[in-house]
Amino acid sequence: MYVYRGCVRVLCSGGAFNRVLLYRHTPSSIIKQHTATLTTAFNRVLLYPHTPSSLIKQHTATLTTANTQTTTVGVVGCGNVGKAVLHNLIRAGYKVVTAYDVDSTRFKDLPSCIEPVASPRQVAEKVDVVITGLPRPANVKAAVEGSQGLMAGLTKDKVWIDHSTTDPNQTKIYAKEAEGKGAHVLEAPITGGMTSLKKGQMVVHIGGQPQVAEAMTPLLKASYKEVFYVGEIGMAMLVKVVSNMLACVNIVAMGEVLMLAKRAGLDLNTFWRAIRVSAGNSFVWETGAPLVFNGQYDPGFPLTLQNKDLQLGYDMALKYQVPIDLHQAVMAIYRRSQYQLGDEAGCYSPPKTYELALGESINIPGFEEWSYDNEIINGSLVVKHSGLDE
């Protein structure tokens, strides 16, 4: 354990953490105990001793590795996620050539190299890789199905990468359908905050066939600090949804203790810094408290979408018959916050309900210019603050 950038960090050593491999994070319980070989379009043999044996394809893959010279990319959904990703890809030299959105007004801000089209199918027909970033399972369904849907445009060796936080069972059905066409699907939910995505500092969790994940890694690294392969489709979505569930628990707890400190007469800036070097520190404490202090409450991700993610987690727990008493209580608080503050209130808004209930503000000066960057150090996400008098 050590202190880095004003917060407590834990250093892990030994085992898979010391291996610089795409699949270094595979749980030891499913590590294959002998070297598996996969021949890919790298024209070399790649060694993945940690790839789960259940996922290893015992045939030669023909999928071309994504590259800036020949790979063409299209985007379906030009909202916050889609627009940030396409700008990141263009900056990295990738050929983003076409896009679709149900809201045609979003086309006016796209770079001139991108041709707007009239349907998701047309996007899929024109490119090697289709990227989607859509808000809800219903939006994914509308974009994928039907005669003008994305699936109708997928053909052999095309790849669909879905950044949507959506229903994993739905994604599994689509992946099976795509496989019948010789195409490939990766679920790729993202985490780390919208500001971080624009900087290329978010983390993306990948679910799908490992050789497809490997082939698409160069493209994904244009937008993400860490490309973390989890396993088959469904597993990456579980990680993303559970991560959001844990973050929400932290946000509610943060609101309670900030109000406790305020009413006890403790300076909130001092309190925040003291917890940063304590066992109670977290990513939410590092990045959420400043957004409460400056009164923004993270408007980049609204309560309506946060509650959609919490519902997905509840559905997973119901499916696997796991009691989630604490998470259900937090979900109730989040629902109440949405009903009270509105659908578009920021995802860090539950503390505001305490402010309104008690007539006590926990906004403080000194965080007006605050921002942060994400770093991955020894396998952990670390926050680097700026705009503060450290």
Short mmCIF file of C-alpha atoms in Angstrom, two decimals:
data_model
loop_
_atom_site.label_atom_id
_atom_site.label_comp_id
_atom_site.label_asym_id
_atom_site.label_seq_id
_atom_site.Cartn_x
_atom_site.Cartn_y
_atom_site.Cartn_z
CA MET A 1 0.00 0.00 0.00
CA TYR A 2 1.26 3.51 -0.82
CA VAL A 3 0.06 7.07 -1.39
CA TYR A 4 0.06 8.30 -5.01
CA ARG A 5 -1.27 11.70 -6.14
CA GLY A 6 -2.84 12.27 -2.76
CA CYS A 7 -4.77 9.00 -2.51
CA VAL A 8 -4.19 5.50 -1.14
CA ARG A 9 -3.28 2.86 -3.75
CA VAL A 10 -2.76 -0.89 -3.37
CA LEU A 11 0.07 -2.55 -5.28
CA CYS A 12 -0.64 -6.08 -6.52
CA SER A 13 2.15 -8.42 -7.56
CA GLY A 14 2.52 -11.93 -8.86
CA GLY A 15 0.33 -14.03 -11.11
CA ALA A 16 -1.47 -12.62 -14.13
CA PHE A 17 -0.98 -8.99 -13.06
CA ASN A 18 2.64 -9.07 -14.21
CA ARG A 19 1.89 -10.37 -17.69
CA VAL A 20 1.53 -7.92 -20.57
CA LEU A 21 -1.05 -9.87 -22.56
CA LEU A 22 -4.48 -9.03 -23.88
CA TYR A 23 -5.91 -11.82 -21.74
CA ARG A 24 -3.85 -11.23 -18.60
CA HIS A 25 -7.03 -10.56 -16.59
CA THR A 26 -8.63 -13.96 -17.14
CA PRO A 27 -9.61 -15.50 -13.75
CA SER A 28 -7.17 -18.19 -12.67
CA SER A 29 -10.00 -20.71 -12.29
CA ILE A 30 -10.43 -20.81 -16.06
CA ILE A 31 -6.80 -20.34 -17.17
CA LYS A 32 -5.73 -22.95 -19.64
CA GLN A 33 -2.65 -24.66 -18.27
CA HIS A 34 -0.91 -25.13 -21.59
CA THR A 35 -0.09 -22.75 -24.42
CA ALA A 36 -2.80 -22.33 -27.01
CA THR A 37 -1.98 -21.01 -30.47
CA LEU A 38 -4.17 -18.91 -32.73
CA THR A 39 -3.12 -17.84 -36.20
CA THR A 40 -4.57 -14.45 -37.14
CA ALA A 41 -4.15 -11.85 -39.84
CA PHE A 42 -1.01 -10.68 -37.99
CA ASN A 43 0.62 -13.48 -40.08
CA ARG A 44 2.27 -14.83 -36.95
CA VAL A 45 1.48 -17.20 -34.15
CA LEU A 46 0.15 -15.47 -31.03
CA LEU A 47 0.52 -17.13 -27.65
CA TYR A 48 -2.29 -16.72 -25.13
CA PRO A 49 -1.63 -19.13 -22.26
CA HIS A 50 -4.37 -17.40 -20.23
CA THR A 51 -7.18 -17.56 -22.78
CA PRO A 52 -10.11 -19.62 -21.40
CA SER A 53 -10.09 -22.94 -23.20
CA SER A 54 -13.85 -22.78 -23.71
CA LEU A 55 -13.37 -19.70 -25.88
CA ILE A 56 -10.44 -20.85 -28.00
CA LYS A 57 -11.31 -21.49 -31.62
CA GLN A 58 -9.32 -24.43 -32.95
CA HIS A 59 -9.25 -23.17 -36.51
CA THR A 60 -7.39 -20.44 -38.34
CA ALA A 61 -9.09 -17.07 -38.15
CA THR A 62 -9.32 -15.04 -41.35
CA LEU A 63 -10.30 -11.76 -39.72
CA THR A 64 -8.12 -8.84 -40.75
CA THR A 65 -6.58 -6.87 -37.93
CA ALA A 66 -7.95 -3.32 -37.77
CA ASN A 67 -5.51 -0.77 -39.18
CA THR A 68 -5.52 2.85 -40.27
CA GLN A 69 -4.58 2.05 -43.87
CA THR A 70 -7.43 -0.19 -45.00
CA THR A 71 -10.07 -0.58 -42.28
CA THR A 72 -13.24 1.45 -42.88
CA VAL A 73 -15.50 2.35 -39.98
CA GLY A 74 -19.10 3.51 -39.67
CA VAL A 75 -21.00 4.74 -36.63
CA VAL A 76 -24.66 4.18 -35.73
CA GLY A 77 -25.75 6.62 -33.05
CA CYS A 78 -24.11 10.05 -33.07
CA GLY A 79 -24.88 11.07 -29.51
CA ASN A 80 -22.32 11.55 -26.76
CA VAL A 81 -20.64 8.18 -27.14
CA GLY A 82 -20.79 7.80 -30.91
CA LYS A 83 -19.56 11.32 -31.62
CA ALA A 84 -16.67 11.05 -29.14
CA VAL A 85 -15.58 7.70 -30.56
CA LEU A 86 -15.64 8.83 -34.19
CA HIS A 87 -13.56 11.90 -33.35
CA ASN A 88 -11.05 9.72 -31.48
CA LEU A 89 -10.79 7.33 -34.42
CA ILE A 90 -10.29 10.14 -36.93
CA ARG A 91 -7.58 11.68 -34.74
CA ALA A 92 -5.84 8.30 -34.69
CA GLY A 93 -5.93 8.12 -38.50
CA TYR A 94 -8.80 5.67 -39.00
CA LYS A 95 -11.12 5.99 -41.98
CA VAL A 96 -14.52 6.80 -40.50
CA VAL A 97 -16.56 7.14 -43.66
CA THR A 98 -20.26 7.03 -42.80
CA ALA A 99 -22.77 7.45 -39.97
CA TYR A 100 -26.45 7.19 -39.12
CA ASP A 101 -28.63 8.64 -36.37
CA VAL A 102 -32.39 8.82 -35.95
CA ASP A 103 -31.90 12.53 -35.25
CA SER A 104 -30.60 13.98 -38.51
CA THR A 105 -29.71 17.30 -36.83
CA ARG A 106 -26.69 15.54 -35.35
CA PHE A 107 -25.17 15.20 -38.80
CA LYS A 108 -24.42 18.92 -39.05
CA ASP A 109 -21.56 18.68 -36.55
CA LEU A 110 -19.88 15.67 -38.14
CA PRO A 111 -16.49 15.97 -39.89
CA SER A 112 -16.69 16.42 -43.65
CA CYS A 113 -15.12 12.99 -44.28
CA ILE A 114 -18.25 11.27 -42.96
CA GLU A 115 -21.20 10.63 -45.27
CA PRO A 116 -24.59 10.57 -43.49
CA VAL A 117 -26.85 7.75 -44.68
CA ALA A 118 -30.52 6.92 -44.29
CA SER A 119 -30.34 3.63 -42.35
CA PRO A 120 -28.13 1.43 -40.16
CA ARG A 121 -28.14 -1.13 -42.96
CA GLN A 122 -26.42 1.32 -45.29
CA VAL A 123 -23.73 1.95 -42.69
CA ALA A 124 -23.05 -1.79 -42.35
CA GLU A 125 -22.97 -2.29 -46.12
CA LYS A 126 -20.35 0.43 -46.63
CA VAL A 127 -17.75 -0.45 -43.97
CA ASP A 128 -15.63 -3.19 -42.41
CA VAL A 129 -16.44 -2.24 -38.80
CA VAL A 130 -19.72 -0.84 -37.46
CA ILE A 131 -19.71 0.87 -34.06
CA THR A 132 -22.90 1.52 -32.13
CA GLY A 133 -23.39 3.59 -28.99
CA LEU A 134 -27.10 3.68 -28.16
CA PRO A 135 -28.88 4.59 -24.92
CA ARG A 136 -31.25 1.67 -24.28
CA PRO A 137 -31.98 -1.92 -25.36
CA ALA A 138 -35.01 -0.69 -27.32
CA ASN A 139 -32.77 1.67 -29.31
CA VAL A 140 -30.37 -1.17 -30.10
CA LYS A 141 -33.28 -3.35 -31.22
CA ALA A 142 -34.60 -0.61 -33.52
CA ALA A 143 -31.15 -0.09 -35.06
CA VAL A 144 -30.39 -3.78 -35.61
CA GLU A 145 -33.61 -5.44 -36.71
CA GLY A 146 -35.76 -5.14 -39.83
CA SER A 147 -35.04 -4.75 -43.52
CA GLN A 148 -33.11 -1.50 -42.95
CA GLY A 149 -31.43 -2.63 -39.76
CA LEU A 150 -27.74 -3.10 -39.14
CA MET A 151 -28.02 -6.89 -39.24
CA ALA A 152 -29.34 -6.81 -42.80
CA GLY A 153 -26.11 -5.12 -43.90
CA LEU A 154 -23.66 -7.44 -42.15
CA THR A 155 -21.82 -9.91 -44.38
CA LYS A 156 -18.81 -12.21 -44.05
CA ASP A 157 -15.91 -10.89 -41.90
CA LYS A 158 -17.62 -7.60 -41.02
CA VAL A 159 -17.46 -6.69 -37.33
CA TRP A 160 -20.07 -4.96 -35.18
CA ILE A 161 -18.75 -3.41 -31.95
CA ASP A 162 -21.54 -2.37 -29.59
CA HIS A 163 -20.69 0.21 -26.91
CA SER A 164 -24.30 0.35 -25.69
CA THR A 165 -25.08 -0.67 -22.11
CA THR A 166 -27.85 -3.02 -23.08
CA ASP A 167 -29.54 -6.39 -22.51
CA PRO A 168 -26.85 -9.11 -22.85
CA ASN A 169 -29.43 -11.74 -23.77
CA GLN A 170 -30.47 -9.61 -26.72
CA THR A 171 -26.83 -9.23 -27.76
CA LYS A 172 -26.32 -13.00 -27.63
CA ILE A 173 -29.20 -13.49 -30.07
CA TYR A 174 -27.73 -10.92 -32.45
CA ALA A 175 -24.26 -12.47 -32.18
CA LYS A 176 -25.66 -15.87 -33.16
CA GLU A 177 -27.45 -14.34 -36.13
CA ALA A 178 -24.31 -12.51 -37.23
CA GLU A 179 -22.28 -15.70 -36.90
CA GLY A 180 -24.63 -17.35 -39.39
CA LYS A 181 -23.61 -14.68 -41.89
CA GLY A 182 -19.91 -15.10 -41.17
CA ALA A 183 -19.83 -11.73 -39.36
CA HIS A 184 -18.68 -11.02 -35.82
CA VAL A 185 -20.06 -9.18 -32.78
CA LEU A 186 -18.23 -7.74 -29.78
CA GLU A 187 -20.02 -6.29 -26.78
CA ALA A 188 -17.90 -3.38 -25.60
CA PRO A 189 -19.46 -1.41 -22.72
CA ILE A 190 -17.37 1.51 -21.50
CA THR A 191 -16.65 3.05 -18.12
CA GLY A 192 -14.79 6.05 -16.71
CA GLY A 193 -16.86 9.14 -17.53
CA MET A 194 -17.78 11.00 -20.71
CA THR A 195 -15.03 13.60 -20.26
CA SER A 196 -12.52 10.76 -20.17
CA LEU A 197 -13.94 9.26 -23.37
CA LYS A 198 -13.32 12.50 -25.24
CA LYS A 199 -9.70 12.34 -24.08
CA GLY A 200 -9.33 8.65 -24.97
CA GLN A 201 -8.96 7.72 -21.29
CA MET A 202 -11.93 5.45 -20.63
CA VAL A 203 -11.83 1.69 -20.11
CA VAL A 204 -13.66 -0.67 -22.46
CA HIS A 205 -14.62 -4.20 -21.38
CA ILE A 206 -14.84 -6.71 -24.20
CA GLY A 207 -17.06 -9.76 -24.56
CA GLY A 208 -16.95 -12.05 -27.59
CA GLN A 209 -14.56 -14.34 -29.44
CA PRO A 210 -10.96 -13.70 -28.31
CA GLN A 211 -9.47 -13.60 -31.80
CA VAL A 212 -12.03 -10.97 -32.84
CA ALA A 213 -11.15 -8.94 -29.75
CA GLU A 214 -7.47 -9.21 -30.63
CA ALA A 215 -8.06 -8.08 -34.21
CA MET A 216 -10.07 -5.06 -33.10
CA THR A 217 -7.76 -4.00 -30.25
CA PRO A 218 -5.71 -1.50 -32.33
CA LEU A 219 -8.93 0.30 -33.27
CA LEU A 220 -10.27 0.26 -29.72
CA LYS A 221 -7.04 1.68 -28.35
CA ALA A 222 -7.75 4.87 -30.30
CA SER A 223 -10.49 5.67 -27.77
CA TYR A 224 -9.64 3.75 -24.62
CA LYS A 225 -6.88 3.77 -22.06
CA GLU A 226 -7.46 0.09 -21.33
CA VAL A 227 -8.93 -2.66 -23.52
CA PHE A 228 -9.93 -5.34 -21.00
CA TYR A 229 -11.02 -8.70 -22.39
CA VAL A 230 -13.51 -10.39 -20.03
CA GLY A 231 -14.88 -13.47 -21.81
CA GLU A 232 -17.85 -14.52 -23.88
CA ILE A 233 -20.71 -12.17 -24.75
CA GLY A 234 -22.67 -11.32 -21.63
CA MET A 235 -19.67 -11.26 -19.28
CA ALA A 236 -18.47 -7.77 -20.25
CA MET A 237 -21.97 -6.39 -19.77
CA LEU A 238 -22.16 -7.96 -16.34
CA VAL A 239 -18.91 -6.22 -15.37
CA LYS A 240 -20.13 -2.85 -16.68
CA VAL A 241 -23.54 -3.03 -15.00
CA VAL A 242 -22.10 -4.20 -11.67
CA SER A 243 -19.51 -1.42 -11.84
CA ASN A 244 -22.33 1.10 -12.18
CA MET A 245 -24.21 -0.53 -9.32
CA LEU A 246 -21.18 -0.23 -7.05
CA ALA A 247 -20.65 3.38 -8.13
CA CYS A 248 -24.24 4.22 -7.19
CA VAL A 249 -23.79 2.72 -3.73
CA ASN A 250 -20.75 4.95 -3.33
CA ILE A 251 -22.62 8.03 -4.56
CA VAL A 252 -25.46 7.60 -2.07
CA ALA A 253 -23.00 6.96 0.77
CA MET A 254 -20.94 9.97 -0.32
CA GLY A 255 -23.98 12.25 -0.13
CA GLU A 256 -24.78 11.09 3.39
CA VAL A 257 -21.28 11.59 4.79
CA LEU A 258 -20.77 14.95 3.07
CA MET A 259 -23.91 16.20 4.76
CA LEU A 260 -22.75 14.68 8.05
CA ALA A 261 -19.42 16.50 7.82
CA LYS A 262 -21.13 19.75 6.85
CA ARG A 263 -23.51 19.69 9.81
CA ALA A 264 -20.69 18.70 12.15
CA GLY A 265 -18.83 21.84 11.13
CA LEU A 266 -15.94 20.16 9.28
CA ASP A 267 -14.61 22.05 6.26
CA LEU A 268 -15.73 19.97 3.23
CA ASN A 269 -12.56 20.56 1.21
CA THR A 270 -10.47 19.33 4.15
CA PHE A 271 -12.85 16.39 4.60
CA TRP A 272 -12.58 15.41 0.93
CA ARG A 273 -8.78 15.48 0.99
CA ALA A 274 -8.64 13.55 4.27
CA ILE A 275 -10.73 10.69 2.89
CA ARG A 276 -8.61 10.60 -0.28
CA VAL A 277 -5.68 9.32 1.82
CA SER A 278 -7.90 6.96 3.83
CA ALA A 279 -9.30 3.46 3.41
CA GLY A 280 -12.68 4.91 2.43
CA ASN A 281 -11.38 6.45 -0.80
CA SER A 282 -12.87 5.45 -4.17
CA PHE A 283 -13.12 6.59 -7.78
CA VAL A 284 -16.53 8.06 -6.96
CA TRP A 285 -15.10 9.99 -3.99
CA GLU A 286 -12.29 11.30 -6.20
CA THR A 287 -14.50 12.39 -9.10
CA GLY A 288 -18.03 12.59 -7.68
CA ALA A 289 -17.46 14.87 -4.71
CA PRO A 290 -15.95 17.65 -6.88
CA LEU A 291 -19.01 17.51 -9.15
CA VAL A 292 -21.22 17.94 -6.10
CA PHE A 293 -19.01 20.70 -4.73
CA ASN A 294 -19.24 22.71 -7.98
CA GLY A 295 -22.97 22.04 -8.37
CA GLN A 296 -22.79 20.13 -11.66
CA TYR A 297 -23.74 16.63 -10.39
CA ASP A 298 -22.33 15.15 -13.64
CA PRO A 299 -24.77 16.32 -16.33
CA GLY A 300 -22.97 14.17 -18.93
CA PHE A 301 -24.86 11.05 -17.81
CA PRO A 302 -28.50 11.51 -16.74
CA LEU A 303 -30.44 9.73 -14.02
CA THR A 304 -32.75 8.11 -16.55
CA LEU A 305 -29.83 6.17 -18.08
CA GLN A 306 -28.26 5.42 -14.71
CA ASN A 307 -31.55 3.90 -13.58
CA LYS A 308 -31.73 1.88 -16.79
CA ASP A 309 -28.35 0.37 -15.87
CA LEU A 310 -29.50 -0.35 -12.31
CA GLN A 311 -32.56 -2.12 -13.71
CA LEU A 312 -30.33 -4.28 -15.91
CA GLY A 313 -28.40 -5.24 -12.77
CA TYR A 314 -31.62 -6.08 -10.93
CA ASP A 315 -32.68 -8.28 -13.87
CA MET A 316 -29.33 -10.11 -13.77
CA ALA A 317 -29.70 -10.74 -10.04
CA LEU A 318 -33.22 -12.03 -10.60
CA LYS A 319 -32.00 -14.36 -13.35
CA TYR A 320 -29.24 -15.84 -11.19
CA GLN A 321 -31.31 -15.75 -7.97
CA VAL A 322 -28.90 -13.54 -6.02
CA PRO A 323 -30.35 -11.36 -3.22
CA ILE A 324 -29.24 -7.72 -3.57
CA ASP A 325 -30.79 -6.01 -0.56
CA LEU A 326 -28.35 -3.09 -0.48
CA HIS A 327 -28.47 -2.50 -4.22
CA GLN A 328 -32.27 -2.56 -4.23
CA ALA A 329 -32.29 0.12 -1.53
CA VAL A 330 -29.90 2.22 -3.60
CA MET A 331 -32.03 1.70 -6.70
CA ALA A 332 -35.06 2.99 -4.77
CA ILE A 333 -33.10 6.12 -3.80
CA TYR A 334 -32.08 6.63 -7.42
CA ARG A 335 -35.65 6.21 -8.65
CA ARG A 336 -36.87 8.73 -6.11
CA SER A 337 -34.13 11.16 -7.18
CA GLN A 338 -35.22 10.83 -10.81
CA TYR A 339 -38.87 11.43 -9.95
CA GLN A 340 -37.97 14.43 -7.81
CA LEU A 341 -35.26 16.07 -9.96
CA GLY A 342 -36.22 14.93 -13.46
CA ASP A 343 -34.95 12.45 -16.05
CA GLU A 344 -32.05 14.63 -17.19
CA ALA A 345 -30.63 15.43 -13.76
CA GLY A 346 -27.00 14.27 -13.49
CA CYS A 347 -26.13 10.81 -12.22
CA TYR A 348 -24.48 12.25 -9.08
CA SER A 349 -27.74 13.96 -8.06
CA PRO A 350 -28.91 11.83 -5.09
CA PRO A 351 -26.84 14.03 -2.69
CA LYS A 352 -28.89 16.98 -3.93
CA THR A 353 -32.04 15.36 -2.50
CA TYR A 354 -30.39 15.50 0.93
CA GLU A 355 -29.60 19.17 0.38
CA LEU A 356 -33.22 19.89 -0.50
CA ALA A 357 -34.60 17.83 2.37
CA LEU A 358 -32.37 19.45 4.99
CA GLY A 359 -32.12 22.94 3.52
CA GLU A 360 -28.32 22.70 3.60
CA SER A 361 -25.99 23.13 0.62
CA ILE A 362 -22.85 21.05 0.19
CA ASN A 363 -21.64 23.15 -2.75
CA ILE A 364 -18.33 24.84 -1.95
CA PRO A 365 -15.94 27.19 -3.79
CA GLY A 366 -12.60 26.15 -5.24
CA PHE A 367 -13.81 23.49 -7.69
CA GLU A 368 -15.03 25.72 -10.53
CA GLU A 369 -12.01 24.86 -12.75
CA TRP A 370 -11.59 21.28 -11.55
CA SER A 371 -11.02 18.49 -14.06
CA TYR A 372 -9.34 15.11 -14.04
CA ASP A 373 -7.48 12.54 -16.11
CA ASN A 374 -7.48 8.77 -15.75
CA GLU A 375 -4.36 6.64 -15.56
CA ILE A 376 -3.94 2.87 -15.20
CA ILE A 377 -1.20 2.12 -12.67
CA ASN A 378 -0.41 -1.45 -11.56
CA GLY A 379 -3.80 -2.60 -12.82
CA SER A 380 -5.83 0.07 -11.02
CA LEU A 381 -7.66 3.15 -12.26
CA VAL A 382 -5.99 6.24 -10.77
CA VAL A 383 -7.34 9.80 -10.92
CA LYS A 384 -5.06 12.75 -11.66
CA HIS A 385 -6.68 16.04 -10.63
CA SER A 386 -6.10 19.47 -12.16
CA GLY A 387 -7.50 22.93 -11.55
CA LEU A 388 -7.08 22.64 -7.78
CA ASP A 389 -4.71 24.18 -5.29
CA GLU A 390 -3.09 20.96 -4.10
#
